[in-house]
Amino acid sequence: MKRKITISIYLLAGLVLLGSCNKFLDVKPEDKFMEDQVFSSEANVLAALNGIYITMAREEQYGKNLTMGMTDAMAQYYMTYISFGDTHEYDNIANYRYAEKDTKAKTEETWIAAYRNILQVNAFLYGLNKYRDRQLLSPAKDSLVRGEAMALRALMHFDMLRLFGPMYSSPDSTRASAPYYTLGNAELQPLLPANRVADSVLKDLHQAELLLKSDPVASKGSSGTGGNDFFGRRNIRMNYYAVKALQARVWLYRGNKAAALAAATEVIDKASRWFPWTADNGQAGYDPEDKILYAEVLFGLFNIDLYTTGKSLFSDDLTNQHLLAPMETHLDKTYEGMSSEYRYDKIWKRGASHAVKLFTKYVDVRETEDRNKPFRYILPMIRMSEMYYIAAECVPNAAAGIGYLNQVRAHRNLQPLGASANLQTELRKEYAKEFWGEGQLFFFYKRKKITSVLAGSSDNQIKLGSGQYVVPLPDAEIYYRN
């Protein structure tokens, strides 16, 4: 019997508590907080949207699984089998053993978290429509919150498609892959072919783009990194240029290079005012504590548990079974021996307890440093450099593509590539260096149909194909469709 999915307004009400309390992650939803109260004031509406961002940043979704944890292990960044006998808890997931109990539990919790949050977005949008006559928000704010919510819905659907869907341009790309939920009180939706899911993602992003035309970063107003009001720090919200960047990512996934290039170059040409390159060492504004290159982050989630999660994966105090660290020879190969490269210099240090280099991108600022720095607790989701990589891949002229890569390299303390450099080889190197801890490399491999990569735990190549790239749908999802 098919299950009816009912979106609980109580859960949405819980998001108000999450988004409005100083210790929001410790607050439990209260059933007595009813729908009418959620949409009773501007403050409660904005708090409900805040709560959606907060739940997205939890470990089962972007706070760990889809960024620094599961998907990075699947990209072979780390050792999960140590030669002297210790096996990391991610060993099965890193070796694509999707039938194993621990792997199934990890992928299922990711799927459930994504669709739970999608349904929360839909409940939020449903409430905005239902109580529109209350005029709780000004037209400008109403447009912004709707645009943000629709873009978040598109982002989460797209990432479930990238993880569980097919290698997109392969013959099975029209097979059923994932549902797409848009209703405020939805029956179980059918599994759609990948191309129709992508259609829906782009439809939502187009609508979000229209709604966010009045975004301060797309018009006159405060900068993307400034301000403390609800709409001030636009880089921790799904802003106009983050939507354009996500469009570029989706169009490239679909193989439409012309559309991807148009979206990416719009961001490059117009968004640098709000999202400039991070200051280089020796320049005014350079901050050695800024390991995420904050100014360049088009969209990042505010995650109060970021450093706790980082410690649970990368701390020198962990045992071998729980520490994620790369083979040092692999690390040197990734960065081509350039230890002065900013991406290397900022985020790697040798451990005292372990004879490995430790990943430190998600280590908090030192106690002696300013604890109010804007990059604290920010988990990068979309960054400006990706737009240069997309432009490099999509521009018809290879030399022009190298030129886009060199613009990034110039701000990473690297010499420019020659015009005869192999664009695809250099692009692959750049993705590996740029997105460590952000979950993008595995999806790059899948989109490019890379057939083998260096295994994280050895000097052997590991073969990759649909059996490794396509994560099976969770048993619970299949069960309710029988």
Tab-separated table of C-alpha atoms in Angstrom, residues 1 430 443 459:
chain	number	residue	atom	x	y	z
A	1	MET	CA	0.000	0.000	0.000
A	430	GLU	CA	41.934	22.154	-9.653
A	443	PHE	CA	30.284	14.542	-8.272
A	459	ASP	CA	49.030	3.486	-4.624
